[in-house]
Short mmCIF file of C-alpha atoms in Angstrom, two decimals:
data_model
loop_
_atom_site.label_atom_id
_atom_site.label_comp_id
_atom_site.label_asym_id
_atom_site.label_seq_id
_atom_site.Cartn_x
_atom_site.Cartn_y
_atom_site.Cartn_z
CA MET A 130 177.03 149.62 44.29
CA PHE A 131 175.22 146.30 43.96
CA ARG A 132 171.82 147.93 44.60
CA THR A 133 172.66 150.83 42.26
CA ILE A 134 173.40 148.50 39.36
CA ILE A 135 170.16 146.57 39.93
CA CYS A 136 168.14 149.82 39.89
CA GLN A 137 169.89 151.08 36.73
CA TYR A 138 169.35 147.74 35.06
CA VAL A 139 165.62 147.85 35.80
CA ILE A 140 165.35 151.39 34.40
CA PHE A 141 167.05 150.35 31.15
CA VAL A 142 164.74 147.36 30.79
CA GLN A 143 161.71 149.59 31.31
CA LEU A 144 162.91 151.98 28.61
CA LEU A 145 163.52 149.20 26.13
CA THR A 146 160.06 147.77 26.71
CA LYS A 147 158.59 151.11 25.53
CA PRO A 148 159.72 151.10 21.86
CA PHE A 149 158.08 154.40 20.84
CA LEU A 150 159.76 156.28 23.67
CA PHE A 151 163.06 154.59 22.85
CA LEU A 152 162.92 155.50 19.12
CA ARG A 153 162.05 159.14 19.82
CA MET A 154 165.17 159.58 21.92
CA LYS A 155 167.95 161.56 20.24
CA LYS A 156 170.69 159.06 21.00
CA PRO A 157 169.15 155.58 21.09
CA ILE A 158 172.42 153.96 19.98
CA LEU A 159 174.26 155.46 22.96
CA LEU A 160 171.50 154.26 25.24
CA PHE A 161 171.72 150.77 23.80
CA ALA A 162 175.51 150.75 24.26
CA ALA A 163 175.07 151.83 27.85
CA PHE A 164 172.50 149.09 28.32
CA LEU A 165 174.92 146.45 27.04
CA THR A 166 177.61 147.78 29.37
CA MET A 167 175.19 147.56 32.26
CA GLN A 168 174.28 143.99 31.33
CA ILE A 169 177.94 142.99 31.48
CA ALA A 170 178.44 144.68 34.85
CA PHE A 171 175.24 143.15 36.19
CA ALA A 172 176.26 139.65 35.08
CA GLN A 173 179.69 140.03 36.67
CA ILE A 174 178.42 141.18 40.05
CA ILE A 175 175.40 138.93 40.56
CA PRO A 176 177.37 135.63 40.95
CA ASN A 177 179.32 137.04 43.92
CA LYS A 178 177.82 140.21 45.35
CA TYR A 179 180.63 140.33 47.91
CA LYS A 180 183.56 140.34 45.46
CA LEU A 181 184.35 144.02 45.94
CA ILE A 182 184.41 143.58 49.71
CA ASP A 183 186.55 140.44 49.48
CA ASP A 184 189.02 142.15 47.16
CA GLU A 185 189.42 145.10 49.53
CA VAL A 186 189.95 142.86 52.56
CA GLN A 187 192.45 140.73 50.69
CA LYS A 188 194.66 143.79 50.19
CA PHE A 189 195.31 144.00 53.93
CA GLY A 190 197.01 140.60 53.98
CA ALA A 191 197.65 138.65 57.18
CA LEU A 192 198.08 141.67 59.52
CA THR A 193 200.50 139.59 61.57
CA LYS A 194 201.52 142.34 64.00
CA TYR A 195 197.94 143.39 64.84
CA ASN A 196 195.79 142.31 67.77
CA VAL A 197 192.11 141.32 67.49
CA ALA A 198 190.74 144.85 67.93
CA GLU A 199 193.20 146.36 65.46
CA ILE A 200 192.41 143.73 62.82
CA ALA A 201 188.65 144.22 63.25
CA ASP A 202 188.97 148.02 62.99
CA THR A 203 191.31 147.86 60.00
CA ILE A 204 189.30 145.48 57.84
CA THR A 205 185.88 147.05 58.56
CA GLU A 206 186.79 150.74 58.51
CA GLY A 207 186.04 151.24 54.82
CA PHE A 208 182.54 149.75 54.94
CA SER A 209 179.30 151.40 56.01
CA THR A 210 176.73 148.64 56.58
CA ASN A 211 176.79 145.83 59.12
CA GLU A 212 176.41 143.28 56.34
CA GLU A 213 179.54 144.58 54.61
CA LYS A 214 181.48 144.65 57.88
CA ALA A 215 180.35 141.12 58.81
CA ARG A 216 181.43 139.88 55.37
CA ALA A 217 184.84 141.55 55.79
CA ILE A 218 185.32 139.81 59.16
CA PHE A 219 184.18 136.45 57.79
CA TYR A 220 186.41 136.70 54.71
CA TRP A 221 189.53 137.73 56.63
CA ILE A 222 189.17 134.99 59.26
CA ALA A 223 188.37 132.23 56.75
CA ASN A 224 191.43 133.15 54.69
CA ASN A 225 193.92 133.77 57.49
CA ILE A 226 193.07 131.17 60.16
CA ALA A 227 193.52 127.43 59.58
CA ILE A 228 191.75 124.51 61.23
CA ASP A 229 194.02 122.89 63.84
CA PRO A 230 193.98 119.11 63.11
CA LYS A 231 195.63 118.09 66.38
CA ALA A 232 193.33 120.17 68.57
CA VAL A 233 190.24 118.98 66.67
CA LYS A 234 191.22 115.33 66.96
CA GLN A 235 192.01 115.62 70.69
CA GLN A 236 189.03 117.95 71.36
CA ASP A 237 191.51 120.38 72.90
CA GLU A 238 189.99 123.81 73.49
CA ARG A 239 192.84 125.35 75.51
CA ASN A 240 193.64 127.84 72.72
CA LYS A 241 190.08 128.86 71.91
CA LEU A 242 190.26 132.52 73.02
CA PRO A 243 190.46 135.11 70.21
CA GLU A 244 193.89 136.57 71.08
CA LYS A 245 195.37 133.06 71.19
CA VAL A 246 193.79 132.18 67.85
CA ILE A 247 195.31 135.31 66.31
CA GLU A 248 198.68 134.45 67.79
CA LEU A 249 198.69 130.83 66.57
CA ARG A 250 196.73 131.40 63.35
CA ARG A 251 194.92 128.10 63.83
CA ALA A 252 191.84 127.03 65.78
CA THR A 253 189.04 124.57 66.39
CA ALA A 254 185.50 125.41 65.30
CA LEU A 255 184.91 126.98 68.73
CA GLY A 256 188.02 129.14 68.33
CA PHE A 257 186.80 130.33 64.93
CA SER A 258 183.32 131.17 66.25
CA LEU A 259 184.63 133.06 69.30
CA LEU A 260 186.93 135.09 67.05
CA VAL A 261 184.05 135.97 64.69
CA GLN A 262 181.96 137.00 67.70
CA GLU A 263 184.76 139.14 69.16
CA MET A 264 185.52 140.96 65.93
CA CYS A 265 181.83 141.60 65.29
CA SER A 266 181.59 143.06 68.80
CA TYR A 267 184.36 145.55 67.95
CA ALA A 268 182.44 146.44 64.78
CA LYS A 269 179.25 146.92 66.86
CA ILE A 270 177.46 144.01 65.18
CA ARG A 271 175.34 141.66 67.28
CA CYS A 272 176.83 138.21 66.81
CA LEU A 273 176.69 135.08 68.97
CA SER A 274 178.68 131.86 69.08
CA VAL A 275 176.40 128.82 68.87
CA ASP A 276 177.35 125.34 70.09
CA GLY A 277 175.80 122.20 68.67
CA TYR A 278 176.22 119.10 66.57
CA VAL A 279 177.45 118.04 63.14
CA LYS A 280 177.85 114.55 61.67
CA ASN A 281 181.21 113.70 60.13
CA ASN A 282 180.89 110.11 58.89
CA THR A 283 178.31 107.42 58.18
CA ALA A 284 179.00 105.63 61.49
CA GLU A 285 177.08 108.48 63.14
CA ILE A 286 173.88 107.98 61.14
CA ASN A 287 171.07 107.07 63.57
CA GLU A 288 173.62 107.17 66.44
CA LYS A 289 172.51 110.17 68.48
CA SER A 290 175.33 111.85 70.38
CA ASP A 291 175.00 113.46 73.79
CA GLU A 292 178.14 115.56 73.35
CA LYS A 293 178.29 118.79 71.36
CA ASN A 294 181.06 118.71 68.77
CA TYR A 295 180.90 121.94 66.77
CA SER A 296 180.37 125.72 66.92
CA TRP A 297 179.29 128.42 64.46
CA ASN A 298 177.80 131.94 64.55
CA VAL A 299 174.51 133.75 64.14
CA VAL A 300 174.52 137.43 63.17
CA GLN A 301 171.70 139.97 63.52
CA LEU A 302 171.17 142.75 60.99
CA GLY A 303 167.67 143.93 61.96
CA GLN A 304 164.87 143.58 64.48
CA SER A 305 162.78 140.80 62.92
CA PRO A 306 163.46 137.04 63.38
CA GLU A 307 164.28 136.89 59.66
CA SER A 308 167.17 139.32 60.17
CA TRP A 309 169.37 136.66 61.78
CA TYR A 310 171.87 134.84 59.56
CA TYR A 311 174.28 131.89 59.77
CA ILE A 312 178.07 132.17 59.47
CA ASP A 313 180.61 129.34 59.61
CA ALA A 314 184.13 130.73 59.08
CA CYS A 315 185.68 127.42 60.13
CA ARG A 316 184.31 125.26 57.31
CA ALA A 317 184.61 128.23 54.96
CA SER A 318 188.38 128.12 55.51
CA GLY A 319 188.85 124.55 54.22
CA PHE A 320 188.66 120.99 55.50
CA LEU A 321 190.52 118.20 57.29
CA ASP A 322 191.23 114.81 55.77
CA PRO A 323 189.12 111.86 57.10
CA LYS A 324 191.85 110.93 59.60
CA GLN A 325 192.06 114.55 60.83
CA ILE A 326 195.78 114.76 60.18
CA SER A 327 196.11 117.51 57.58
CA PHE A 328 194.26 120.72 56.68
CA THR A 329 193.48 121.70 53.09
CA LYS A 330 192.78 125.37 52.47
CA HIS A 331 189.64 125.80 50.35
CA PHE A 332 187.57 128.97 50.75
CA THR A 333 183.79 128.50 50.41
CA SER A 334 181.98 131.83 50.14
CA GLN A 335 178.50 130.39 50.71
CA TYR A 336 179.15 129.73 54.40
CA PHE A 337 178.47 133.43 54.86
CA PHE A 338 174.73 133.98 55.36
CA ALA A 339 174.30 130.35 54.38
CA ASP A 340 171.02 128.98 53.08
CA LYS A 341 169.05 128.33 56.28
CA LYS A 342 167.20 125.21 55.18
CA LEU A 343 170.35 123.45 53.98
CA PHE A 344 172.32 124.67 57.02
CA ASN A 345 169.72 123.13 59.32
CA GLN A 346 170.22 119.77 57.63
CA ILE A 347 173.97 119.90 58.37
CA TYR A 348 173.95 121.52 61.84
CA PHE A 349 171.81 121.18 64.96
CA PRO A 350 172.09 123.75 67.81
CA ASP A 351 172.03 122.83 71.49
CA ASN A 352 169.62 125.74 71.99
CA MET A 353 166.64 125.67 69.61
CA ALA A 354 166.37 129.46 69.83
CA TRP A 355 169.30 129.53 67.38
CA GLN A 356 167.76 127.30 64.76
CA LEU A 357 166.93 129.89 62.12
CA GLY A 358 164.02 129.00 59.86
CA THR A 359 162.60 125.49 59.58
CA GLY A 360 164.66 122.47 60.62
CA ASN A 361 164.73 119.25 62.56
CA LYS A 362 162.71 119.17 65.76
CA ASN A 363 165.09 116.98 67.75
CA LEU A 364 168.49 115.28 67.71
CA LYS A 365 167.03 111.92 66.71
CA ASP A 366 165.62 113.36 63.49
CA PHE A 367 168.87 115.19 62.82
CA TYR A 368 171.01 112.06 63.19
CA ALA A 369 168.66 110.17 60.86
CA LEU A 370 169.68 112.44 57.96
CA PRO A 371 172.44 111.56 55.47
CA ILE A 372 175.88 113.14 55.82
CA ILE A 373 175.84 116.33 53.74
CA GLY A 374 179.34 117.38 52.71
CA ASN A 375 181.07 120.76 52.51
CA GLU A 376 180.61 121.02 48.76
CA ALA A 377 176.81 120.91 49.15
CA ILE A 378 176.95 124.43 50.61
CA GLY A 379 179.11 125.62 47.72
CA LEU A 380 176.66 124.13 45.21
CA GLU A 381 173.72 125.64 47.14
CA MET A 382 172.12 122.21 47.22
CA SER A 383 168.42 121.67 47.98
CA LYS A 384 165.63 119.11 47.58
CA ILE A 385 167.90 116.22 48.57
CA LEU A 386 166.38 112.75 48.12
CA PRO A 387 166.59 110.33 49.82
CA LEU A 388 166.66 112.50 52.93
CA THR A 389 167.13 109.53 55.22
CA GLY A 390 170.66 108.40 56.04
CA LEU A 391 169.78 104.69 56.05
CA ILE A 392 168.54 103.41 52.69
CA LYS A 393 166.83 100.01 52.65
CA THR A 394 166.49 98.30 49.27
CA THR A 395 166.70 94.97 47.42
CA ILE A 396 169.16 93.71 44.81
CA THR A 397 166.64 94.16 41.98
CA LYS A 398 165.22 97.58 42.82
CA PRO A 399 166.71 100.83 41.44
CA VAL A 400 167.30 103.44 44.15
CA PRO A 401 166.49 106.96 42.88
CA PHE A 402 168.70 109.89 43.92
CA SER A 403 168.00 113.54 43.25
CA PHE A 404 168.95 117.02 44.36
CA SER A 405 168.92 120.56 43.04
CA ILE A 406 171.84 122.97 42.78
CA ASN A 407 172.25 126.59 41.75
CA ASN A 408 171.91 126.28 37.98
CA GLU A 409 174.86 128.65 37.50
CA ASN A 410 177.04 125.75 38.68
CA THR A 411 178.09 123.16 36.12
CA VAL A 412 178.31 119.44 36.84
CA GLY A 413 180.55 117.29 34.67
CA LYS A 414 180.59 113.97 36.50
CA ILE A 415 178.63 112.18 39.21
CA SER A 416 179.74 108.85 40.65
CA ILE A 417 178.95 106.47 43.52
CA LEU A 418 181.67 105.01 45.72
CA ILE A 419 180.74 101.92 47.75
CA GLY A 420 182.62 100.95 50.91
CA ASP A 421 184.70 102.66 53.59
CA GLU A 422 188.39 103.48 53.97
CA LYS A 423 189.23 99.82 54.67
CA LYS A 424 187.32 98.33 51.75
CA LYS A 425 186.45 100.64 48.89
CA GLN A 426 185.21 99.60 45.49
CA LYS A 427 185.97 101.43 42.28
CA GLU A 428 183.93 104.60 41.66
CA GLU A 429 180.97 103.94 39.38
CA PRO A 430 180.02 106.83 37.07
CA MET A 431 176.33 107.67 36.88
CA ASN A 432 174.21 108.54 33.88
CA PHE A 433 172.36 111.57 35.22
CA GLU A 434 169.85 114.12 34.04
CA ASN A 435 170.44 117.80 34.71
CA ASN A 436 167.35 119.90 34.05
CA ASN A 437 168.27 123.50 34.93
CA GLY A 438 170.00 122.38 38.11
CA ASP A 439 167.57 119.58 39.00
CA ILE A 440 169.74 116.45 38.98
CA ARG A 441 168.39 112.88 38.92
CA PHE A 442 169.93 109.42 38.62
CA SER A 443 169.37 105.92 39.97
CA PHE A 444 171.49 102.92 40.95
CA ILE A 445 170.90 99.20 41.47
CA PHE A 446 172.92 97.65 44.29
CA LYS A 447 173.89 94.15 43.24
CA LYS A 448 175.20 92.67 46.48
CA GLU A 449 173.27 91.68 49.60
CA ASP A 450 175.00 93.49 52.44
CA THR A 451 175.10 96.67 54.54
CA PHE A 452 177.70 99.27 53.57
CA PRO A 453 178.40 103.03 53.35
CA ILE A 454 178.24 104.88 50.04
CA GLN A 455 179.40 108.30 48.86
CA ILE A 456 177.81 110.47 46.18
CA ILE A 457 180.66 112.31 44.45
CA VAL A 458 180.17 115.37 42.23
CA ASP A 459 183.20 116.40 40.17
CA GLY A 460 185.57 114.78 42.63
CA LYS A 461 183.92 116.20 45.78
CA VAL A 462 181.87 114.13 48.24
CA VAL A 463 178.46 115.79 48.64
CA LEU A 464 176.35 113.06 50.27
CA GLN A 465 176.97 109.90 52.29
CA TYR A 466 174.52 107.13 53.20
CA ILE A 467 174.34 103.70 54.75
CA VAL A 468 172.69 101.21 52.38
CA GLU A 469 171.10 97.99 53.58
CA VAL A 470 170.55 95.59 50.66
CA THR A 471 168.51 92.40 50.99
CA GLU A 472 167.58 89.74 48.45
CA LYS A 473 163.84 90.45 48.61
#
């Protein structure tokens, strides 16, 4: 349906760009009315091309009495392409499985297997990824679980870890290297609080076939074969990046500056910040929060420029010290840095 509407839209545009042909038609008014209808439909579908799939999957509900195979068959049966089926699997899992705070905090993977995840309805990132892989297998989609690294707080900036701490999926839709895509149903489901005590449900659609460049700034695989597109060459470079929050994926963020997690500056020098977002997203407020959980200052609102999604602002740090900062967009933390401020 999505492709059909695009094709029809193009045909209408071509007709309207040929005024003599348009005026000679017997019912130009009807054509124009149809064109306006198509514009409305086109505008509604473009922002979320998967809405029809999501709505269909949502109708099935939790499927509490079904096993893994039965759930996979039920939610994918009405779709014809592997992309549609993969989206159905992603959407159902992200909306019916919760992150398990206790297991995450204790790094407990005893309940990682798909049938156990379905029974408990909660999982670690590894449990999510194994469930996505299993359901895709039933739908005859090539999908792999990938282990690797993510950074969760500013204490990890420039502190390379030797232990993997996260898992996600790669899905193949064709034969070329470009036909592989990222999926993270775990972070798409919601998030844990900083102390990893409670889970907040918050579905983020953009973790399905996520932007590869941004994804590679947030994740680093233990096997470089599963780094899709361009990314960091090694763990050291990855851990030198700032912390990029969940909402960055939702905003489709790009062109992040500074792209180094440790910012060195002086008390008289403005530090410029900039990033781009999908210009369909609106931004009402940007603020900086200095300090950590033990010693936070009051949020400071920024005067920022937004030029079609290209956002810029600057800030002068007035105290000589080293401290973490958060960049907050409309109440959501999108970036975190360590700032080292000296007198000169």
